[in-house]
Amino acid sequence: MPDRENPYRSDIPGAGPFVGRANELALLASALHAGRRALAAVMGGRGMGKTALALELQKRIAADPTKLVHLVRRPSNDAATFLSQLGSLLGVPLDPILPVESIAEAVDALDRSRVVLLLDEIDGLIASEAGRDLLENLRAAYEQLGGRLGIVIFGGSRLRDLLSSEASPFLRTAQWTPLHGLSLAETAALLREPLDLAMPDPLIEAVWEQTGGHPLLLQMLMERAVALGSDAARHLHEALRDLAEHHLAATLFPIWWDNLTPRGQSVYRTLLGLRRPLERREWASTLGNGPDAVVEILSTTGVARADSGQLLPRCALFRTWLEQNHPQGLGRHRLQGRRRAGARGHCSGGRFRVRCDGGPAVEAAARSLSGRVLAGGSGGRSHLAARRRSPFASVLSRIHHAASPAVGRTRPRPSRARAAST
């Protein structure tokens, strides 16, 4: 399918369809329009939709001619350079000796009721003491201007680290807005609505379970499925296999793992080992002191969710990658179980390759992947290819079985929901 007919984009942050985030948008837009609590921090892992949310928020604020809004994509990591960037946006050079006063004077000189600054990907700037000081200068200018300045920063887990350490008055003052994975209804809207696709409910539920509703994963999956043919539902299985083995395992998942921090990694392993929901009353005793901060990092990365006080790991694709690349504790135990079933493997190039060797269960899984793929997939693979089992076989089989009996069947769609997809 030509690129112009494929609305899904994963190569440009914020460029694909926007779905959901209605509560976050309403809360932030209302504060920025009113000038009250107009200091905010949005936290989300890579691909959780920060840039998409910033772009949508910019559109809403810009619709009001009395407001002036500037979106800064990836501010300079150097505080002096960033101050110069702000001066260019506000139309006057800013004094590095008196930054608060010069920012306030620049905003006062503008013929608008309010100036809004949206600062995306702020992590690099606040990594330095000078950058954090500049953030405090912006907070002081916000307070001095009494509602004429609104500031929203967008970043990753470094924001939570600063908030937890109480090293940032900006974050202690700001309206805190974490981004989590999309709901099932939002996932359905993202998969169906841009191209008006008739995807059956079981298939959408399977995709949601395997991806955890992560906006970037869904965007990448649909981008590949649509590129393979007009009936995206028939190609989801093949698209997911290609995505999991050739992109996620090599690039995105290692970044997620590092983003969790050592404590988050340990907590995630604990959740996998429990094999049951972790009740809210058990968080501190099981996860250690101050569990809320680490739980928020896991959920905004997209690898866990807290639902009605119950904490569960999510995103089966990531869980499988972890078992293949960091086989410690539970992961190592599961791999040993697979090897006892008749598989031999080796780790190469950041992925665990499993080679079938006599285990009937493993052989059956491999055959289901290669010989019973949906029309338009890769059903004509050789017997040799059929004997190579994907590290993501169990995850892929869920998508395969969810799609197989229902391709071409239209199910009632949930009500339209809007959501952020990159």
Short mmCIF file of C-alpha atoms in Angstrom, two decimals:
data_model
loop_
_atom_site.label_atom_id
_atom_site.label_comp_id
_atom_site.label_asym_id
_atom_site.label_seq_id
_atom_site.Cartn_x
_atom_site.Cartn_y
_atom_site.Cartn_z
CA MET A 1 0.00 0.00 0.00
CA PRO A 2 1.42 3.45 -0.86
CA ASP A 3 2.66 5.50 2.08
CA ARG A 4 0.06 8.20 1.50
CA GLU A 5 -2.70 5.64 2.13
CA ASN A 6 -1.14 4.35 5.34
CA PRO A 7 -2.05 6.71 8.20
CA TYR A 8 0.09 4.88 10.75
CA ARG A 9 3.56 6.33 11.29
CA SER A 10 6.24 5.18 13.72
CA ASP A 11 9.24 7.03 12.27
CA ILE A 12 8.11 10.56 13.25
CA PRO A 13 7.00 11.10 16.88
CA GLY A 14 3.41 12.29 17.07
CA ALA A 15 2.74 11.87 13.34
CA GLY A 16 0.26 8.98 13.41
CA PRO A 17 -3.43 8.85 14.38
CA PHE A 18 -4.25 10.33 17.77
CA VAL A 19 -6.62 8.34 19.97
CA GLY A 20 -7.68 8.68 23.63
CA ARG A 21 -6.02 10.78 26.37
CA ALA A 22 -9.32 12.64 26.80
CA ASN A 23 -8.91 13.12 30.56
CA GLU A 24 -5.32 14.32 30.32
CA LEU A 25 -6.14 16.72 27.50
CA ALA A 26 -9.16 18.17 29.29
CA LEU A 27 -7.24 18.66 32.54
CA LEU A 28 -4.22 20.33 30.95
CA ALA A 29 -6.17 22.46 28.47
CA SER A 30 -8.52 23.70 31.18
CA ALA A 31 -5.63 24.72 33.44
CA LEU A 32 -3.76 26.49 30.62
CA HIS A 33 -6.86 28.35 29.43
CA ALA A 34 -7.75 29.47 32.96
CA GLY A 35 -4.21 30.27 34.08
CA ARG A 36 -4.68 28.31 37.32
CA ARG A 37 -2.49 25.32 38.10
CA ALA A 38 -0.95 26.03 34.71
CA LEU A 39 2.34 24.44 35.73
CA ALA A 40 2.34 20.75 34.80
CA ALA A 41 4.63 17.75 34.28
CA VAL A 42 3.69 14.83 32.01
CA MET A 43 5.62 11.60 32.52
CA GLY A 44 5.67 8.64 30.15
CA GLY A 45 8.11 6.07 28.80
CA ARG A 46 9.36 6.01 25.24
CA GLY A 47 6.48 5.79 22.78
CA MET A 48 3.80 6.30 25.43
CA GLY A 49 2.40 9.33 23.60
CA LYS A 50 4.06 12.39 25.17
CA THR A 51 4.82 14.11 21.86
CA ALA A 52 1.39 13.29 20.44
CA LEU A 53 -0.23 14.74 23.54
CA ALA A 54 1.94 17.88 23.30
CA LEU A 55 0.96 18.37 19.65
CA GLU A 56 -2.74 17.93 20.39
CA LEU A 57 -2.50 20.30 23.34
CA GLN A 58 -0.75 22.86 21.14
CA LYS A 59 -3.66 22.69 18.65
CA ARG A 60 -6.23 23.28 21.36
CA ILE A 61 -4.45 26.25 22.92
CA ALA A 62 -3.58 27.80 19.54
CA ALA A 63 -7.28 27.86 18.64
CA ASP A 64 -7.66 30.72 21.14
CA PRO A 65 -6.27 33.90 19.52
CA THR A 66 -5.68 35.49 22.93
CA LYS A 67 -3.11 32.81 23.78
CA LEU A 68 0.41 32.36 22.41
CA VAL A 69 1.70 28.79 22.53
CA HIS A 70 5.19 27.51 21.73
CA LEU A 71 6.06 23.81 21.49
CA VAL A 72 9.77 23.15 21.93
CA ARG A 73 10.64 19.69 20.58
CA ARG A 74 13.73 18.31 22.32
CA PRO A 75 15.09 21.39 24.12
CA SER A 76 18.85 21.81 24.21
CA ASN A 77 20.57 19.89 26.99
CA ASP A 78 22.74 22.93 27.66
CA ALA A 79 21.02 25.42 29.98
CA ALA A 80 22.60 28.52 28.40
CA THR A 81 21.62 27.39 24.91
CA PHE A 82 18.08 26.62 26.05
CA LEU A 83 17.75 30.08 27.62
CA SER A 84 18.76 31.50 24.25
CA GLN A 85 16.09 29.33 22.60
CA LEU A 86 13.47 30.76 24.94
CA GLY A 87 14.62 34.29 24.15
CA SER A 88 14.14 33.65 20.44
CA LEU A 89 10.60 32.36 21.06
CA LEU A 90 9.68 35.33 23.26
CA GLY A 91 11.22 37.85 20.87
CA VAL A 92 13.92 39.31 23.14
CA PRO A 93 17.31 38.13 24.46
CA LEU A 94 17.10 36.83 28.02
CA ASP A 95 19.59 37.87 30.68
CA PRO A 96 21.44 34.81 32.09
CA ILE A 97 22.27 36.84 35.22
CA LEU A 98 18.63 37.76 35.90
CA PRO A 99 16.68 35.02 34.11
CA VAL A 100 13.47 35.25 36.16
CA GLU A 101 13.10 39.01 35.71
CA SER A 102 13.95 38.90 32.00
CA ILE A 103 11.48 36.07 31.33
CA ALA A 104 8.73 37.96 33.18
CA GLU A 105 9.46 41.17 31.29
CA ALA A 106 9.45 39.36 27.93
CA VAL A 107 6.06 37.78 28.63
CA ASP A 108 4.60 41.08 29.88
CA ALA A 109 5.69 42.81 26.68
CA LEU A 110 3.66 40.42 24.50
CA ASP A 111 0.17 41.44 23.44
CA ARG A 112 -1.46 38.19 24.59
CA SER A 113 -3.41 37.27 27.69
CA ARG A 114 -1.23 34.24 28.29
CA VAL A 115 1.94 32.61 26.95
CA VAL A 116 2.13 28.80 27.06
CA LEU A 117 5.42 26.88 26.82
CA LEU A 118 5.26 23.14 26.03
CA LEU A 119 8.71 21.61 26.58
CA ASP A 120 8.94 18.08 25.14
CA GLU A 121 11.67 15.54 26.01
CA ILE A 122 13.04 17.56 28.90
CA ASP A 123 15.15 14.73 30.37
CA GLY A 124 18.45 15.83 28.85
CA LEU A 125 18.11 19.38 30.16
CA ILE A 126 17.27 18.42 33.75
CA ALA A 127 20.12 15.91 33.88
CA SER A 128 22.45 18.80 34.81
CA GLU A 129 22.28 21.06 37.84
CA ALA A 130 22.24 24.12 35.58
CA GLY A 131 19.27 22.69 33.69
CA ARG A 132 17.36 22.03 36.91
CA ASP A 133 18.14 25.58 38.07
CA LEU A 134 16.71 26.95 34.83
CA LEU A 135 13.55 24.93 35.40
CA GLU A 136 13.26 26.58 38.81
CA ASN A 137 13.71 29.98 37.17
CA LEU A 138 10.74 29.19 34.93
CA ARG A 139 8.68 28.24 37.97
CA ALA A 140 9.61 31.49 39.70
CA ALA A 141 8.65 33.47 36.57
CA TYR A 142 5.33 31.59 36.45
CA GLU A 143 4.56 32.64 40.02
CA GLN A 144 5.69 36.21 39.43
CA LEU A 145 3.48 36.61 36.35
CA GLY A 146 0.34 35.54 38.22
CA GLY A 147 -1.34 33.53 35.49
CA ARG A 148 0.12 35.06 32.33
CA LEU A 149 2.53 32.15 31.83
CA GLY A 150 1.71 28.45 31.51
CA ILE A 151 4.37 25.71 31.39
CA VAL A 152 4.03 21.99 30.67
CA ILE A 153 7.11 19.77 30.59
CA PHE A 154 7.14 16.26 29.11
CA GLY A 155 9.70 13.65 30.15
CA GLY A 156 10.49 10.12 31.27
CA SER A 157 11.42 8.43 34.52
CA ARG A 158 13.96 11.14 35.39
CA LEU A 159 11.01 13.34 36.30
CA ARG A 160 9.83 10.78 38.85
CA ASP A 161 13.37 10.49 40.24
CA LEU A 162 13.48 14.25 40.84
CA LEU A 163 10.03 14.27 42.38
CA SER A 164 10.87 11.37 44.69
CA SER A 165 14.13 13.00 45.80
CA GLU A 166 12.34 16.32 46.47
CA ALA A 167 15.16 18.05 44.60
CA SER A 168 12.82 19.97 42.34
CA PRO A 169 10.39 22.64 43.66
CA PHE A 170 9.04 22.80 40.08
CA LEU A 171 7.85 19.20 40.22
CA ARG A 172 6.50 19.54 43.75
CA THR A 173 4.41 22.49 42.55
CA ALA A 174 3.43 21.14 39.13
CA GLN A 175 0.26 19.25 38.27
CA TRP A 176 1.51 15.66 37.90
CA THR A 177 0.20 13.77 34.84
CA PRO A 178 1.44 10.20 34.21
CA LEU A 179 0.65 8.49 30.88
CA HIS A 180 -0.29 4.81 30.84
CA GLY A 181 -1.12 2.29 28.12
CA LEU A 182 -4.34 2.68 26.14
CA SER A 183 -7.54 1.04 27.34
CA LEU A 184 -9.15 -1.78 25.37
CA ALA A 185 -11.71 0.64 23.88
CA GLU A 186 -8.96 3.09 22.89
CA THR A 187 -6.93 0.27 21.36
CA ALA A 188 -9.99 -0.77 19.34
CA ALA A 189 -10.39 2.81 18.11
CA LEU A 190 -6.73 3.02 17.07
CA LEU A 191 -6.87 -0.27 15.17
CA ARG A 192 -10.24 0.25 13.50
CA GLU A 193 -11.02 3.90 12.94
CA PRO A 194 -8.20 5.41 10.83
CA LEU A 195 -9.00 3.06 7.91
CA ASP A 196 -12.48 1.96 9.02
CA LEU A 197 -11.30 -1.64 9.44
CA ALA A 198 -13.66 -4.42 10.51
CA MET A 199 -11.47 -6.11 13.11
CA PRO A 200 -13.19 -8.71 15.31
CA ASP A 201 -13.27 -8.16 19.07
CA PRO A 202 -11.24 -11.31 19.94
CA LEU A 203 -8.40 -10.16 17.70
CA ILE A 204 -8.35 -6.70 19.25
CA GLU A 205 -8.38 -8.19 22.73
CA ALA A 206 -5.45 -10.45 21.84
CA VAL A 207 -3.45 -7.54 20.41
CA TRP A 208 -4.22 -5.42 23.47
CA GLU A 209 -3.06 -8.19 25.80
CA GLN A 210 0.17 -8.85 23.92
CA THR A 211 1.12 -5.15 23.54
CA GLY A 212 -0.25 -3.87 26.82
CA GLY A 213 -2.04 -1.14 24.87
CA HIS A 214 1.29 0.60 24.30
CA PRO A 215 0.67 3.35 21.71
CA LEU A 216 3.97 3.02 19.84
CA LEU A 217 3.75 -0.78 19.65
CA LEU A 218 0.23 -0.53 18.25
CA GLN A 219 1.29 2.16 15.79
CA MET A 220 4.24 0.10 14.56
CA LEU A 221 2.16 -3.07 14.33
CA MET A 222 -0.57 -1.44 12.26
CA GLU A 223 1.93 0.37 10.06
CA ARG A 224 3.43 -2.98 9.06
CA ALA A 225 0.10 -4.81 8.76
CA VAL A 226 -1.40 -2.15 6.47
CA ALA A 227 1.76 -2.08 4.34
CA LEU A 228 1.37 -5.84 3.75
CA GLY A 229 -2.09 -5.52 2.22
CA SER A 230 -5.50 -3.89 2.34
CA ASP A 231 -6.91 -6.44 4.82
CA ALA A 232 -4.77 -5.57 7.83
CA ALA A 233 -6.46 -8.14 10.08
CA ARG A 234 -5.13 -10.95 7.89
CA HIS A 235 -1.59 -9.63 8.18
CA LEU A 236 -1.39 -8.82 11.89
CA HIS A 237 0.24 -12.15 12.71
CA GLU A 238 3.03 -11.71 10.17
CA ALA A 239 3.45 -8.04 11.05
CA LEU A 240 3.76 -8.82 14.76
CA ARG A 241 6.37 -11.52 14.12
CA ASP A 242 8.46 -9.17 12.00
CA LEU A 243 8.12 -6.36 14.52
CA ALA A 244 8.98 -8.51 17.53
CA GLU A 245 12.00 -10.24 16.03
CA HIS A 246 13.58 -7.46 13.99
CA HIS A 247 12.84 -4.23 15.78
CA LEU A 248 11.57 -4.52 19.34
CA ALA A 249 14.15 -7.07 20.45
CA ALA A 250 17.03 -5.02 19.08
CA THR A 251 16.01 -1.45 19.90
CA LEU A 252 12.90 -0.58 21.90
CA PHE A 253 12.83 -3.25 24.60
CA PRO A 254 16.45 -2.71 25.73
CA ILE A 255 15.58 0.98 26.20
CA TRP A 256 12.53 0.05 28.26
CA TRP A 257 14.61 -2.27 30.41
CA ASP A 258 17.17 0.45 31.15
CA ASN A 259 14.38 2.94 31.82
CA LEU A 260 13.00 0.76 34.61
CA THR A 261 16.15 1.33 36.73
CA PRO A 262 17.57 -1.54 38.84
CA ARG A 263 14.78 -1.33 41.37
CA GLY A 264 12.08 -1.34 38.69
CA GLN A 265 13.72 -4.35 37.05
CA SER A 266 13.66 -6.21 40.35
CA VAL A 267 10.01 -5.30 40.97
CA TYR A 268 9.03 -6.44 37.48
CA ARG A 269 10.68 -9.83 38.06
CA THR A 270 8.80 -10.09 41.37
CA LEU A 271 5.48 -9.47 39.62
CA LEU A 272 6.25 -12.15 37.03
CA GLY A 273 7.12 -14.63 39.77
CA LEU A 274 3.89 -14.08 41.71
CA ARG A 275 1.66 -15.35 38.90
CA ARG A 276 -1.28 -13.48 40.49
CA PRO A 277 -2.40 -9.89 40.97
CA LEU A 278 -0.59 -8.04 43.76
CA GLU A 279 -3.16 -6.40 46.03
CA ARG A 280 -2.66 -2.78 47.06
CA ARG A 281 -2.23 -3.69 50.71
CA GLU A 282 0.70 -5.96 49.75
CA TRP A 283 2.68 -3.42 47.72
CA ALA A 284 4.95 -2.16 50.49
CA SER A 285 5.61 -5.56 52.08
CA THR A 286 6.33 -7.21 48.72
CA LEU A 287 8.00 -4.42 46.74
CA GLY A 288 9.71 -2.45 49.53
CA ASN A 289 9.37 1.07 50.88
CA GLY A 290 7.83 3.76 48.67
CA PRO A 291 6.29 1.35 46.15
CA ASP A 292 4.12 3.95 44.41
CA ALA A 293 7.07 5.63 42.67
CA VAL A 294 8.44 2.42 41.15
CA VAL A 295 4.96 1.18 40.22
CA GLU A 296 4.39 4.43 38.34
CA ILE A 297 7.65 3.99 36.43
CA LEU A 298 6.62 0.46 35.43
CA SER A 299 3.13 1.50 34.36
CA THR A 300 4.28 4.57 32.39
CA THR A 301 6.89 2.45 30.63
CA GLY A 302 4.10 0.07 29.64
CA VAL A 303 5.13 -3.12 31.42
CA ALA A 304 2.68 -3.13 34.35
CA ARG A 305 -0.76 -1.84 35.19
CA ALA A 306 -2.61 -1.09 38.42
CA ASP A 307 -6.31 -1.84 38.06
CA SER A 308 -8.62 -1.28 41.05
CA GLY A 309 -5.69 -1.63 43.42
CA GLN A 310 -4.40 -4.83 41.79
CA LEU A 311 -0.95 -4.70 40.19
CA LEU A 312 -0.17 -6.95 37.21
CA PRO A 313 2.65 -7.22 34.66
CA ARG A 314 1.55 -6.38 31.13
CA CYS A 315 2.85 -6.54 27.54
CA ALA A 316 3.53 -10.21 26.86
CA LEU A 317 5.97 -9.27 24.08
CA PHE A 318 8.26 -7.54 26.57
CA ARG A 319 7.95 -10.38 29.05
CA THR A 320 9.05 -12.85 26.37
CA TRP A 321 11.99 -10.63 25.36
CA LEU A 322 13.07 -10.44 29.02
CA GLU A 323 13.07 -14.21 29.38
CA GLN A 324 15.19 -14.55 26.25
CA ASN A 325 17.74 -11.83 27.07
CA HIS A 326 17.89 -11.57 30.87
CA PRO A 327 17.15 -15.13 32.02
CA GLN A 328 17.56 -14.63 35.75
CA GLY A 329 15.27 -15.94 38.44
CA LEU A 330 11.89 -16.77 36.96
CA GLY A 331 13.03 -16.13 33.41
CA ARG A 332 15.90 -18.62 33.72
CA HIS A 333 13.58 -21.19 35.29
CA ARG A 334 11.16 -20.93 32.37
CA LEU A 335 13.92 -21.25 29.81
CA GLN A 336 15.24 -24.37 31.50
CA GLY A 337 11.75 -25.82 31.36
CA ARG A 338 11.62 -25.19 27.64
CA ARG A 339 14.98 -26.83 27.11
CA ARG A 340 13.83 -29.90 29.03
CA ALA A 341 10.90 -30.06 26.59
CA GLY A 342 13.34 -30.65 23.77
CA ALA A 343 14.66 -27.27 22.64
CA ARG A 344 18.27 -26.17 22.42
CA GLY A 345 19.11 -22.50 22.15
CA HIS A 346 21.82 -19.91 21.97
CA CYS A 347 21.89 -16.17 22.48
CA SER A 348 23.08 -14.10 19.56
CA GLY A 349 22.65 -10.50 18.54
CA GLY A 350 20.48 -9.59 21.51
CA ARG A 351 17.87 -12.32 20.94
CA PHE A 352 17.49 -15.90 22.11
CA ARG A 353 17.15 -18.31 19.20
CA VAL A 354 15.46 -21.64 19.88
CA ARG A 355 16.06 -24.56 17.56
CA CYS A 356 13.54 -27.42 17.64
CA ASP A 357 14.94 -30.84 18.35
CA GLY A 358 12.36 -33.49 19.00
CA GLY A 359 10.02 -31.84 21.50
CA PRO A 360 6.49 -32.51 20.18
CA ALA A 361 4.96 -29.43 21.82
CA VAL A 362 7.68 -27.21 20.39
CA GLU A 363 7.40 -28.82 16.95
CA ALA A 364 3.64 -28.24 16.96
CA ALA A 365 4.09 -24.59 17.84
CA ALA A 366 6.59 -24.14 15.05
CA ARG A 367 4.26 -25.76 12.53
CA SER A 368 1.38 -23.54 13.62
CA LEU A 369 3.51 -20.49 12.93
CA SER A 370 4.68 -21.47 9.47
CA GLY A 371 2.04 -23.77 8.06
CA ARG A 372 -1.22 -22.22 9.30
CA VAL A 373 -0.60 -18.51 8.91
CA LEU A 374 -3.52 -16.45 7.59
CA ALA A 375 -4.03 -15.86 3.88
CA GLY A 376 -1.52 -13.32 2.70
CA GLY A 377 0.99 -14.48 5.30
CA SER A 378 3.90 -16.86 4.89
CA GLY A 379 2.12 -20.20 4.65
CA GLY A 380 4.39 -21.45 1.88
CA ARG A 381 7.54 -21.66 3.96
CA SER A 382 9.75 -24.70 3.64
CA HIS A 383 9.79 -27.50 6.19
CA LEU A 384 13.22 -26.34 7.31
CA ALA A 385 11.83 -22.89 8.08
CA ALA A 386 8.95 -24.50 9.93
CA ARG A 387 11.38 -26.15 12.30
CA ARG A 388 12.82 -22.83 13.47
CA ARG A 389 10.71 -21.64 16.35
CA SER A 390 10.43 -17.90 16.97
CA PRO A 391 11.38 -16.72 20.45
CA PHE A 392 7.97 -15.02 20.45
CA ALA A 393 6.05 -18.13 19.33
CA SER A 394 3.64 -18.31 22.26
CA VAL A 395 2.76 -14.63 21.89
CA LEU A 396 2.33 -14.89 18.13
CA SER A 397 0.09 -17.92 18.42
CA ARG A 398 -2.41 -15.90 20.48
CA ILE A 399 -2.78 -13.39 17.66
CA HIS A 400 -2.95 -16.21 15.08
CA HIS A 401 -5.75 -18.07 16.85
CA ALA A 402 -7.68 -14.88 17.64
CA ALA A 403 -7.62 -13.84 13.98
CA SER A 404 -8.06 -17.21 12.25
CA PRO A 405 -11.73 -17.95 12.86
CA ALA A 406 -12.95 -14.41 12.48
CA VAL A 407 -11.18 -12.76 9.55
CA GLY A 408 -13.69 -10.97 7.39
CA ARG A 409 -16.38 -11.09 10.08
CA THR A 410 -17.59 -7.72 11.28
CA ARG A 411 -18.26 -7.30 14.97
CA PRO A 412 -20.02 -4.40 16.69
CA ARG A 413 -17.49 -1.68 17.41
CA PRO A 414 -17.13 0.09 20.73
CA SER A 415 -17.95 3.78 20.81
CA ARG A 416 -15.37 6.02 19.24
CA ALA A 417 -12.62 6.96 21.63
CA ARG A 418 -9.71 9.26 21.07
CA ALA A 419 -6.12 8.21 22.01
CA ALA A 420 -2.47 9.19 21.62
CA SER A 421 -0.54 6.83 19.43
CA THR A 422 3.11 7.83 19.48
#
